[in-house]
Amino acid sequence: MRIVKFLLLLIFFSGQVSAQVHLPRLVSDNMVLQRDQPVTIWGWAGPKEKVTLTFKGKSRNAVTGADGKWEILLPAQPSGTGFEMLVKGKNQIKIKNIAFGDVWLCNGQSNMVIKMERVKERFPDDIANASYPDIRNFFIPTSTDLNGPQQDFPNAEWKAVSPGEVLNFGAVSYFFARDLYDQYKVPIGIINSSVGGTPIEAWISEGGYKDFADIQKVINQNKDTSHVAARKQSTLDNAPKQPKSTDLGLSEHWESEAYQPKGWRNFSIPGYWEDQGLKNLDGVVWFRREFEVPESWVGKLVKLYMGRIVDADEMFVNGKSIGRVTYQYPPRRYEIPADLLKAGKNTFVIRVTNTAGKGGFVPDKPYFMANNDQQIDLKGTWQYKVGQVFQPAKMTETKQAPFVAQNQPAALYNAMIAPAMPMKLKGFLWYQGESNVDHPDAYKTLLPALIHDRRRLWKDEDLPFLVVQLPNFQDIDYTPAESNMALVREAQNSALTLKNTAVIVTLDLGEWNDIHPLNKKDIGKRLALSARNIAYRDKSVTHSGPTLKSQSIVGDKTLLTFDNVADGIKSTDGEALRWFAIADDDRNFVWANAKIVGKDQVELSSETVRTPKYIRYAWQDNPEGINFYNSANLPASPFRTDGEQLDDTKPWKGKKSAVVLTYDDALHVHLDNVIPALDSLSLKGSFYLTASSDAARNRIKDWRVAAANGHELGNHTLYHPCDATGPGMSWVKPEYDLSKYSLGRIQDEIRMCNAFLKSIDGLDKRTFAFTCGHKKVAEGEFIQTLSDEFIAARAVRHEMRRFDEQKLMDIDCYSMVEQSGQEMIELVKQAQQSGTLLVFLFHGVGGEHALNVSSQAHSELLHYLKENEKEIYVDTMRNVAEHIQRMQK
């Protein structure tokens, strides 16, 4: 009976507790809320319970739903600190020291995780001076969920910056926040949600995968507990078994002061044992050496730095263990207790375990011990002896990769992003990519999917998204080479096709021997520059290094023109620019001679490449010592012009559909607005020039540059004649009434325009666009009499046709007048679904013509085409027509 009464009492009290108001961990003491916009405060209580929130003397109420959740909207607040908030239901909670400022969600893998503690030796003054009570950090512990979004984080709290607390802040996010605070003096909140070694797939929500059927299938399978249990068991069954310890060093106590070494051989630290006589050894190797320590060090705490060791190690001094590290990435920093060292000889022993790859001591790292300003170098000749050799593990065949929950799609989003959803944000930081290097192609679609997903979830398509590009890493290749890291960097650059994005170049901040470079300060600074330009709209701030604008080829030389040069491009060391490569059609790249020839131009040449076509810059895992910067001391991003490999044997070159962008009448806005927009996204257009127009006659040099950069100059006749007899054609001058033209006259004027265009681009074959879509002169249709001079002709008829339905001398097109970007994008989506060719016809873009679309609408269309370039073949009318012609033969 007593047990029954106890259970009833327990149920009663648990019901009372569950009915009490409670808050998510983000809504707590020291929190930072987004300034200058309404913010949501949320939590839970009993069903149908009234909750009152009091802030600045005003109360607001909410009643919970059946699920017990409540939300209260606070009006926009200016920046400030020291506020309190009272939340009251059946109980009450006071939240203290609230700040209103700017909140940034920082996300990624280990390089976003790495704390200030890891870099404390590099930035001691920054840590000592870290007194910023208005910079606050909310670090989210690792957690996963395979079933769906969670409501709250398991354990986290807001912490303000102080010299002690800052050691637990992510280094990149801290330096970023500090720069912004120093600039704007508003509170900065950092929500750091990052897990080392995780792929991008784990951070995208299930809703973000609507276009990824294969990944949706995996997400659904992971919701089946029996499937997950089977996968986990399979992973255990197929995992290499830990070798049984038969380490002689342990059984014979090689670390002991009493041990008398026999049969030890010399070894140079730093270095890998595979490079010093131990072939393909996985196992345990012991190292020992005696060091003389001055009497002045005795009785004092001494710091010991053993660089980085692959994989695990335990460090002994005079027979006593002073610490161990179980995996390869952390720097080895140990403290020798004050009572352990003695004057004179001291014995140092290191037990190193390695299970795969090269084992040993990573070169180019610090190896010394220090007492205040005095140091003893630990590099040099040690002795080693093998304690145990691991036999190669035999893996049971399995078709599936090991099951790791934190690597599963949406698993980290569900547990580490979703609970933050009600928080208003200033923007996002993203530092990730290392875990996707083995599959770089997918990253090009996954990163835009992540950006769209975050903006959709936060219901704000304008939220800034700042990406840290992968730094230089690995061995230096002194010949042009392929590189997965370069492909990931290229995929990261593709984010720039989306508005309010930035990619922070770090090719000069990496370390060849460490995937976790220590210079997080400059990464944070560069992120802050991008935030100032994009999120704070200070366009006077230069936040990007030089980016390729256009490429033109003159003879055996290639001229590159760059945007984002500030006051000009430069070589930071005064030497010739490095890491430019050049190739002709065979794509056999060789190093180029690179010469700065103007404020924004670089000339490339090579004695072995006489007909250059393609270029690459910094296309390496580790282009060590880059020196191509702008005057703001920001480095150029890596790039290439040979990226896309199309399949000429398939319709639309293997893509779902094709889009051609055409522009009529040779307008100034085409040169001033359209071509820069196309060039910024590496898209090409067809420009139909009426040779007598003002912009055609007076800007020949600009048209020549456009043609050299791959844009098509098409024939739109000499004087743009149209049939004046139709409705709405009264504007046509009598002398240019096409219905009164003879066949000879139209032929002459078209050929004269061809001669004019050839003088600009040097080409004989091009495409034609019917003026006003009209095809007849007095004797009838004229275009067939000129078919030998044109590859194709464009009419004006709002239709789309499939590949096998195309008539090259009568291609359909859609004339755009005041359409919105979304309306034009819908046409593209129709083409994608139907597998057809869609040709756009523009006149004015941002003005200069009665038939006009806005620059904004045009930009939205271009960005959609760029974002979907894996599905859409975008090219000039000439190139598309030649492709159709080849396929139809």
PDB file of C-alpha atoms in Angstrom, residues 149 203-211 216 410 413-414 421 428 448-463 465:
ATOM      1  CA  PRO A 149      13.663  18.400 -35.077  1.00  0.00           C
ATOM      2  CA  TRP A 203      23.414  20.174 -41.183  1.00  0.00           C
ATOM      3  CA  ILE A 204      20.603  20.527 -43.754  1.00  0.00           C
ATOM      4  CA  SER A 205      17.017  19.998 -42.622  1.00  0.00           C
ATOM      5  CA  GLU A 206      14.790  17.286 -44.053  1.00  0.00           C
ATOM      6  CA  GLY A 207      12.787  20.042 -45.776  1.00  0.00           C
ATOM      7  CA  GLY A 208      15.965  21.253 -47.470  1.00  0.00           C
ATOM      8  CA  TYR A 209      16.259  17.969 -49.367  1.00  0.00           C
ATOM      9  CA  LYS A 210      13.100  18.225 -51.453  1.00  0.00           C
ATOM     10  CA  ASP A 211      15.207  17.999 -54.632  1.00  0.00           C
ATOM     11  CA  GLN A 216      15.290  11.724 -48.584  1.00  0.00           C
ATOM     12  CA  ALA A 410      19.647  16.147 -41.081  1.00  0.00           C
ATOM     13  CA  TYR A 413      20.249  19.956 -37.895  1.00  0.00           C
ATOM     14  CA  ASN A 414      17.525  18.210 -35.886  1.00  0.00           C
ATOM     15  CA  MET A 421      14.704  28.382 -34.859  1.00  0.00           C
ATOM     16  CA  PHE A 428      25.188  32.955 -40.589  1.00  0.00           C
ATOM     17  CA  PRO A 448      23.356  26.345 -52.090  1.00  0.00           C
ATOM     18  CA  ALA A 449      20.789  23.907 -50.682  1.00  0.00           C
ATOM     19  CA  LEU A 450      22.043  24.665 -47.160  1.00  0.00           C
ATOM     20  CA  ILE A 451      21.882  28.431 -47.743  1.00  0.00           C
ATOM     21  CA  HIS A 452      18.362  28.264 -49.171  1.00  0.00           C
ATOM     22  CA  ASP A 453      17.305  25.962 -46.339  1.00  0.00           C
ATOM     23  CA  ARG A 454      18.533  28.305 -43.588  1.00  0.00           C
ATOM     24  CA  ARG A 455      16.921  31.340 -45.159  1.00  0.00           C
ATOM     25  CA  ARG A 456      13.660  29.448 -45.685  1.00  0.00           C
ATOM     26  CA  LEU A 457      13.599  28.256 -42.084  1.00  0.00           C
ATOM     27  CA  TRP A 458      14.282  31.738 -40.730  1.00  0.00           C
ATOM     28  CA  LYS A 459      11.769  33.215 -43.210  1.00  0.00           C
ATOM     29  CA  ASP A 460      14.247  35.776 -44.529  1.00  0.00           C
ATOM     30  CA  GLU A 461      15.768  35.375 -48.002  1.00  0.00           C
ATOM     31  CA  ASP A 462      18.125  38.308 -47.344  1.00  0.00           C
ATOM     32  CA  LEU A 463      19.945  36.929 -44.298  1.00  0.00           C
ATOM     33  CA  PHE A 465      25.585  33.919 -45.283  1.00  0.00           C
TER      34      PHE A 465
END
